């Protein structure tokens, strides 16, 4: 027994599948033919009205079945085209080569990014307090510069292999 979606079906030849739309269309054709036979046997007006009504339902059913199949085929082709286009966009260029990053490299890059953000914030503090005069402004600039120095040193240590650089010491001021 083959599982659904098996790739061996084309090798066996074209398989006829009966899905709900084909079944409903077959039922409508059967109803129409039964109505025609009964109307021809009875030969009265009510029988032929039933034939016309069943013919209307048959035409509506056929329109829906074939319309939906055509729409599904178009959607399938559009989906395949969109998938192929997305796959082509996501392929790295041959000159760039594939870049594989492990979890440690990713974490290090995130930490470095955070360090650079800290430095950017502290540069903003320095630029804000540098034009001001007073002991508070000078203290803020000094603390911001010390934070920049410590953060830059820690970031450089993250880039070096372990065991090479001494940790920076300093006073932590809240």
Coordinates of N, CA and C in Angstrom, one line a residue:
X1 N 0.8 -1.2 0.0 CA 0.0 0.0 0.0 C 0.9 1.2 0.0
X2 N 0.6 2.2 -0.9 CA 1.4 3.4 -1.0 C 0.9 4.5 -0.1
X3 N 1.8 5.3 0.5 CA 1.3 6.4 1.3 C 0.8 7.5 0.4
X4 N 0.0 8.4 0.9 CA -0.5 9.5 0.2 C 0.6 10.4 -0.2
X5 N 0.6 11.0 -1.4 CA 1.6 11.9 -1.9 C 2.8 11.1 -2.3
X6 N 2.7 9.8 -2.6 CA 3.8 9.0 -3.0 C 4.3 9.4 -4.4
X7 N 5.6 9.3 -4.6 CA 6.1 9.7 -5.9 C 6.1 8.6 -6.9
X8 N 5.6 7.4 -6.6 CA 5.6 6.3 -7.5 C 4.3 6.2 -8.4
X9 N 3.4 7.1 -8.1 CA 2.1 7.2 -8.9 C 2.4 7.4 -10.4
X10 N 3.3 8.4 -10.8 CA 3.5 8.6 -12.2 C 4.1 7.3 -12.9
X11 N 4.9 6.5 -12.2 CA 5.5 5.4 -12.8 C 4.4 4.3 -13.1
X12 N 3.3 4.3 -12.4 CA 2.3 3.3 -12.6 C 1.3 3.8 -13.7
X13 N 1.4 5.0 -14.2 CA 0.5 5.5 -15.2 C -0.4 6.5 -14.5
X14 N -1.2 7.1 -15.3 CA -2.1 8.2 -14.7 C -3.2 7.5 -13.9
X15 N -3.3 7.9 -12.6 CA -4.2 7.4 -11.7 C -5.5 8.2 -11.7
X16 N -6.6 7.6 -11.8 CA -7.9 8.4 -11.8 C -8.3 8.6 -10.3
X17 N -8.5 9.8 -9.9 CA -8.9 10.1 -8.6 C -10.3 10.6 -8.6
X18 N -11.1 10.2 -7.6 CA -12.4 10.7 -7.4 C -12.4 11.6 -6.2
X19 N -12.6 12.9 -6.4 CA -12.7 13.8 -5.3 C -14.1 14.2 -5.2
X20 N -14.4 15.1 -4.2 CA -15.7 15.5 -3.9 C -16.4 16.2 -5.1
X21 N -15.6 17.1 -5.8 CA -16.2 17.8 -6.9 C -16.6 16.9 -8.0
X22 N -15.8 15.9 -8.3 CA -16.2 14.9 -9.4 C -17.4 14.1 -9.0
X23 N -17.4 13.7 -7.7 CA -18.5 13.0 -7.2 C -19.8 13.8 -7.3
X24 N -19.8 15.0 -6.8 CA -21.0 15.9 -6.9 C -21.5 16.1 -8.3
X25 N -20.6 16.3 -9.2 CA -20.9 16.4 -10.6 C -21.6 15.1 -11.1
X26 N -21.1 14.0 -10.8 CA -21.6 12.7 -11.2 C -23.0 12.5 -10.6
X27 N -23.2 12.9 -9.4 CA -24.6 12.9 -8.8 C -25.5 13.8 -9.5
X28 N -25.1 15.0 -9.9 CA -26.0 15.9 -10.6 C -26.4 15.4 -12.0
X29 N -25.4 14.7 -12.7 CA -25.7 14.1 -14.0 C -26.7 13.0 -13.8
X30 N -26.5 12.2 -12.8 CA -27.5 11.1 -12.5 C -28.9 11.6 -12.2
X31 N -29.0 12.6 -11.4 CA -30.3 13.2 -11.1 C -30.9 13.7 -12.3
X32 N -30.2 14.4 -13.2 CA -30.7 15.0 -14.4 C -31.2 13.8 -15.3
X33 N -30.4 12.7 -15.5 CA -30.8 11.6 -16.3 C -32.1 10.9 -15.8
X34 N -32.2 10.7 -14.5 CA -33.4 10.1 -13.9 C -34.6 11.0 -14.1
X35 N -34.4 12.3 -14.0 CA -35.5 13.3 -14.2 C -36.0 13.2 -15.6
X36 N -35.1 13.1 -16.6 CA -35.4 13.0 -18.0 C -36.2 11.7 -18.3
X37 N -35.7 10.6 -17.7 CA -36.4 9.3 -17.9 C -37.8 9.4 -17.3
X38 N -38.0 9.8 -16.1 CA -39.3 9.9 -15.5 C -40.2 10.9 -16.3
X39 N -39.7 12.0 -16.7 CA -40.5 13.0 -17.5 C -40.9 12.4 -18.8
X40 N -40.0 11.6 -19.5 CA -40.4 11.0 -20.7 C -41.4 9.9 -20.5
X41 N -41.3 9.2 -19.5 CA -42.3 8.1 -19.2 C -43.7 8.6 -18.8
X42 N -43.7 9.7 -18.0 CA -45.0 10.2 -17.5 C -45.6 11.2 -18.5
X43 N -44.7 11.9 -19.3 CA -45.1 12.8 -20.3 C -46.1 13.9 -19.8
X44 N -45.8 14.5 -18.6 CA -46.6 15.6 -18.1 C -45.7 16.8 -17.8
X45 N -46.3 17.9 -17.6 CA -45.6 19.2 -17.5 C -44.8 19.2 -16.3
X46 N -45.2 18.7 -15.2 CA -44.5 18.7 -13.9 C -43.2 18.0 -14.1
X47 N -43.1 16.9 -14.7 CA -41.9 16.1 -14.9 C -40.9 16.9 -15.7
X48 N -41.4 17.7 -16.8 CA -40.4 18.4 -17.6 C -39.9 19.7 -16.8
X49 N -40.8 20.2 -15.9 CA -40.3 21.3 -15.1 C -39.2 20.8 -14.1
X50 N -39.3 19.6 -13.6 CA -38.3 19.0 -12.8 C -37.0 18.8 -13.6
X51 N -37.1 18.4 -14.9 CA -36.0 18.2 -15.7 C -35.3 19.6 -15.9
X52 N -36.0 20.6 -16.2 CA -35.4 22.0 -16.4 C -34.7 22.4 -15.1
X53 N -35.3 22.2 -14.0 CA -34.7 22.6 -12.7 C -33.4 21.8 -12.4
X54 N -33.5 20.5 -12.7 CA -32.3 19.6 -12.5 C -31.2 20.0 -13.5
X55 N -31.6 20.4 -14.7 CA -30.6 20.9 -15.7 C -29.9 22.1 -15.2
X56 N -30.7 23.0 -14.6 CA -30.1 24.3 -14.1 C -29.1 24.0 -13.0
X57 N -29.5 23.0 -12.1 CA -28.6 22.7 -11.0 C -27.3 22.0 -11.5
X58 N -27.5 21.2 -12.6 CA -26.4 20.5 -13.2 C -25.4 21.5 -13.8
X59 N -25.9 22.5 -14.5 CA -25.1 23.5 -15.1 C -24.4 24.3 -14.1
X60 N -25.1 24.7 -13.0 CA -24.5 25.4 -11.9 C -23.3 24.6 -11.3
X61 N -23.6 23.3 -11.0 CA -22.6 22.5 -10.4 C -21.4 22.3 -11.4
X62 N -21.6 22.1 -12.7 CA -20.5 22.0 -13.6 C -19.7 23.3 -13.7
X63 N -20.4 24.4 -13.7 CA -19.7 25.7 -13.7 C -18.8 25.9 -12.4
X64 N -19.3 25.5 -11.3 CA -18.5 25.6 -10.0 C -17.4 24.6 -10.0
X65 N -17.6 23.4 -10.4 CA -16.5 22.4 -10.4 C -15.4 22.8 -11.3
X66 N -15.7 23.1 -12.6 CA -14.7 23.4 -13.5 C -14.0 24.7 -13.2
X67 N -14.8 25.7 -12.7 CA -14.3 27.0 -12.4 C -13.3 26.9 -11.2
X68 N -13.7 26.1 -10.2 CA -12.8 25.9 -9.1 C -11.5 25.1 -9.4
X69 N -11.7 24.1 -10.3 CA -10.5 23.4 -10.7 C -9.5 24.3 -11.5
X70 N -10.1 25.1 -12.4 CA -9.2 26.1 -13.2 C -8.6 27.1 -12.2
X71 N -9.3 27.6 -11.3 CA -8.8 28.5 -10.3 C -7.7 27.9 -9.4
X72 N -7.9 26.6 -9.0 CA -6.9 25.9 -8.2 C -5.6 25.7 -9.0
X73 N -5.8 25.4 -10.3 CA -4.6 25.2 -11.2 C -3.8 26.5 -11.3
X74 N -4.6 27.6 -11.5 CA -3.9 28.9 -11.6 C -3.2 29.3 -10.3
X75 N -3.8 29.0 -9.2 CA -3.2 29.3 -7.9 C -2.0 28.5 -7.7
X76 N -2.0 27.2 -8.1 CA -0.9 26.3 -7.9 C 0.3 26.8 -8.8
X77 N 0.0 27.2 -10.0 CA 1.1 27.7 -10.8 C 1.7 29.1 -10.3
X78 N 0.8 29.9 -9.8 CA 1.3 31.2 -9.2 C 2.1 30.9 -7.9
X79 N 1.7 29.9 -7.1 CA 2.4 29.6 -5.9 C 3.8 29.0 -6.2
X80 N 3.8 28.2 -7.2 CA 5.1 27.6 -7.7 C 6.0 28.7 -8.2
X81 N 5.5 29.7 -8.9 CA 6.3 30.8 -9.4 C 6.8 31.6 -8.3
X82 N 5.9 31.9 -7.3 CA 6.3 32.7 -6.2 C 7.4 32.0 -5.3
X83 N 7.2 30.7 -5.2 CA 8.2 29.9 -4.4 C 9.5 29.9 -5.1
X84 N 9.5 29.8 -6.4 CA 10.8 29.8 -7.2 C 11.4 31.1 -7.1
X85 N 10.6 32.2 -7.2 CA 11.2 33.5 -7.1 C 11.8 33.8 -5.7
X86 N 11.1 33.3 -4.7 CA 11.6 33.5 -3.3 C 12.9 32.7 -3.1
X87 N 12.9 31.5 -3.7 CA 14.1 30.7 -3.5 C 15.3 31.3 -4.3
X88 N 15.0 31.9 -5.4 CA 16.1 32.6 -6.2 C 16.6 33.8 -5.4
X89 N 15.7 34.5 -4.8 CA 16.1 35.7 -4.0 C 17.0 35.3 -2.8
X90 N 16.7 34.2 -2.2 CA 17.4 33.8 -1.0 C 18.7 33.1 -1.2
X91 N 19.0 32.8 -2.5 CA 20.2 32.1 -2.8 C 21.4 33.1 -2.7
X92 N 22.4 32.8 -2.0 CA 23.6 33.7 -1.9 C 24.2 33.8 -3.3
X93 N 24.8 34.9 -3.6 CA 25.5 35.1 -4.8 C 26.8 34.2 -4.8
X94 N 27.2 33.7 -6.0 CA 28.3 32.9 -6.1 C 29.6 33.5 -5.6
X95 N 29.7 34.8 -5.7 CA 30.9 35.5 -5.3 C 30.9 35.7 -3.8
X96 N 29.8 35.8 -3.2 CA 29.7 36.0 -1.7 C 30.0 34.7 -0.9
X97 N 29.6 33.6 -1.4 CA 29.8 32.4 -0.7 C 28.9 32.2 0.4
X98 N 28.7 31.0 0.9 CA 27.7 30.8 2.0 C 28.4 31.1 3.3
X99 N 27.7 31.8 4.2 CA 28.3 32.1 5.5 C 27.5 31.3 6.5
X100 N 28.2 30.5 7.3 CA 27.6 29.7 8.3 C 28.1 30.2 9.7
X101 N 27.2 30.6 10.5 CA 27.6 31.1 11.9 C 27.1 30.2 12.9
X102 N 27.9 29.9 13.9 CA 27.5 29.0 15.0 C 26.9 29.9 16.0
X103 N 26.3 29.3 17.1 CA 25.6 30.0 18.1 C 26.5 30.9 18.9
X104 N 27.8 30.5 19.1 CA 28.7 31.3 19.9 C 29.0 32.6 19.1
X105 N 29.2 32.5 17.8 CA 29.5 33.7 17.0 C 28.3 34.6 17.0
X106 N 27.1 34.0 16.9 CA 25.9 34.9 16.9 C 25.7 35.6 18.2
X107 N 26.0 34.9 19.4 CA 25.9 35.5 20.7 C 26.9 36.6 20.8
X108 N 28.1 36.4 20.4 CA 29.2 37.4 20.4 C 28.8 38.6 19.6
X109 N 28.2 38.4 18.4 CA 27.8 39.5 17.6 C 26.7 40.3 18.3
X110 N 25.8 39.7 19.0 CA 24.7 40.4 19.7 C 25.3 41.2 20.8
X111 N 26.3 40.6 21.5 CA 26.9 41.3 22.6 C 27.7 42.5 22.1
X112 N 28.4 42.4 21.0 CA 29.1 43.5 20.4 C 28.1 44.6 20.0
X113 N 27.0 44.2 19.4 CA 26.0 45.2 19.0 C 25.5 46.0 20.2
X114 N 25.3 45.2 21.3 CA 24.8 45.9 22.5 C 25.9 46.9 23.0
X115 N 27.1 46.5 22.9 CA 28.2 47.4 23.4 C 28.2 48.6 22.6
X116 N 28.1 48.5 21.3 CA 28.1 49.7 20.4 C 26.9 50.6 20.7
X117 N 25.8 50.0 21.0 CA 24.6 50.8 21.4 C 24.9 51.6 22.7
X118 N 25.5 50.9 23.6 CA 25.9 51.6 24.9 C 26.8 52.8 24.6
X119 N 27.8 52.6 23.7 CA 28.7 53.6 23.4 C 28.0 54.8 22.7
X120 N 27.1 54.5 21.8 CA 26.3 55.5 21.1 C 25.5 56.4 22.1
X121 N 24.9 55.7 23.1 CA 24.1 56.4 24.1 C 25.1 57.3 25.0
X122 N 26.2 56.8 25.3 CA 27.1 57.6 26.1 C 27.7 58.8 25.3
X123 N 27.9 58.6 24.0 CA 28.4 59.7 23.2 C 27.3 60.8 23.2
X124 N 26.0 60.4 23.2 CA 24.9 61.4 23.3 C 25.0 62.1 24.6
X125 N 25.3 61.4 25.7 CA 25.4 62.0 27.0 C 26.5 63.1 27.0
X126 N 27.7 62.7 26.5 CA 28.8 63.6 26.4 C 28.4 64.8 25.6
X127 N 27.8 64.6 24.5 CA 27.4 65.8 23.6 C 26.4 66.7 24.3
X128 N 25.6 66.1 25.1 CA 24.6 66.9 25.8 C 25.2 67.7 27.0
X129 N 26.1 67.1 27.7 CA 26.6 67.8 28.9 C 27.9 68.5 28.7
X130 N 28.6 68.3 27.6 CA 29.9 69.0 27.3 C 29.7 70.5 27.3
X131 N 28.7 71.1 26.6 CA 28.6 72.5 26.5 C 28.2 73.2 27.9
X132 N 27.7 72.4 28.8 CA 27.2 72.9 30.1 C 28.4 73.1 31.0
X133 N 28.2 74.0 31.9 CA 29.3 74.2 32.9 C 28.8 73.8 34.3
X134 N 29.7 73.5 35.1 CA 29.3 73.1 36.5 C 29.8 71.7 36.8
X135 N 29.8 71.4 38.1 CA 30.4 70.1 38.5 C 29.6 68.9 38.1
X136 N 28.2 69.1 38.1 CA 27.4 67.9 37.7 C 27.6 67.6 36.3
X137 N 27.7 68.6 35.4 CA 27.9 68.3 34.0 C 29.3 67.6 33.7
X138 N 30.3 68.1 34.5 CA 31.7 67.5 34.3 C 31.6 66.1 34.8
X139 N 30.9 65.8 35.9 CA 30.8 64.4 36.4 C 30.1 63.5 35.5
X140 N 29.0 64.0 34.8 CA 28.3 63.2 33.8 C 29.2 62.9 32.7
X141 N 29.9 63.9 32.2 CA 30.8 63.6 31.0 C 31.9 62.6 31.4
X142 N 32.5 62.8 32.6 CA 33.5 61.8 33.1 C 33.0 60.4 33.2
X143 N 31.8 60.3 33.8 CA 31.2 58.9 33.9 C 30.9 58.3 32.5
X144 N 30.4 59.2 31.6 CA 30.1 58.7 30.2 C 31.4 58.2 29.5
X145 N 32.4 59.0 29.7 CA 33.7 58.6 29.0 C 34.3 57.4 29.7
X146 N 34.1 57.2 31.0 CA 34.6 56.0 31.6 C 33.8 54.8 31.1
X147 N 32.5 55.0 31.0 CA 31.6 53.9 30.5 C 32.0 53.5 29.1
X148 N 32.3 54.5 28.3 CA 32.7 54.3 26.9 C 34.0 53.5 26.9
X149 N 34.9 53.9 27.7 CA 36.2 53.2 27.8 C 36.1 51.7 28.2
X150 N 35.3 51.5 29.3 CA 35.1 50.1 29.8 C 34.4 49.3 28.7
X151 N 33.3 49.8 28.1 CA 32.6 49.1 27.1 C 33.4 48.8 25.9
X152 N 34.2 49.7 25.5 CA 35.1 49.5 24.3 C 36.1 48.4 24.6
X153 N 36.7 48.4 25.8 CA 37.6 47.4 26.2 C 37.0 46.1 26.3
X154 N 35.8 46.0 26.9 CA 35.1 44.7 26.9 C 34.8 44.2 25.6
X155 N 34.4 45.1 24.7 CA 34.1 44.6 23.3 C 35.3 44.1 22.6
X156 N 36.4 44.8 22.8 CA 37.7 44.3 22.2 C 38.1 43.0 22.7
X157 N 37.9 42.8 24.0 CA 38.2 41.5 24.6 C 37.3 40.4 24.1
X158 N 36.1 40.7 23.7 CA 35.2 39.7 23.1 C 35.7 39.3 21.7
X159 N 36.4 40.2 21.1 CA 36.9 39.9 19.7 C 38.2 39.1 19.8
X160 N 38.9 39.1 20.9 CA 40.2 38.4 21.0 C 39.9 37.0 21.5
X161 N 40.8 36.1 21.2 CA 40.7 34.7 21.8 C 40.8 34.8 23.3
X162 N 40.2 33.9 24.0 CA 40.3 33.9 25.5 C 41.7 33.9 26.0
X163 N 41.8 34.5 27.1 CA 43.1 34.5 27.8 C 44.1 35.6 27.4
X164 N 43.8 36.4 26.4 CA 44.7 37.4 26.0 C 44.4 38.7 26.6
X165 N 44.2 39.4 27.1 CA 43.8 40.7 27.6 C 43.4 40.7 29.0
X166 N 43.8 41.7 29.7 CA 43.4 41.8 31.1 C 42.1 42.5 31.2
X167 N 41.3 42.1 32.1 CA 40.0 42.9 32.3 C 40.2 44.3 32.8
X168 N 39.4 45.2 32.4 CA 39.6 46.6 32.8 C 39.0 46.7 34.2
X169 N 39.7 47.4 35.0 CA 39.2 47.7 36.4 C 38.8 49.1 36.5
X170 N 37.9 49.4 37.3 CA 37.4 50.8 37.5 C 36.4 50.8 38.6
X171 N 36.0 52.0 38.9 CA 35.0 52.2 39.9 C 33.6 52.3 39.3
X172 N 32.7 51.6 39.8 CA 31.3 51.6 39.3 C 30.5 52.7 40.1
X173 N 30.0 53.6 39.4 CA 29.2 54.7 40.0 C 27.8 54.6 39.6
X174 N 26.9 54.5 40.5 CA 25.4 54.5 40.2 C 24.9 55.9 40.0

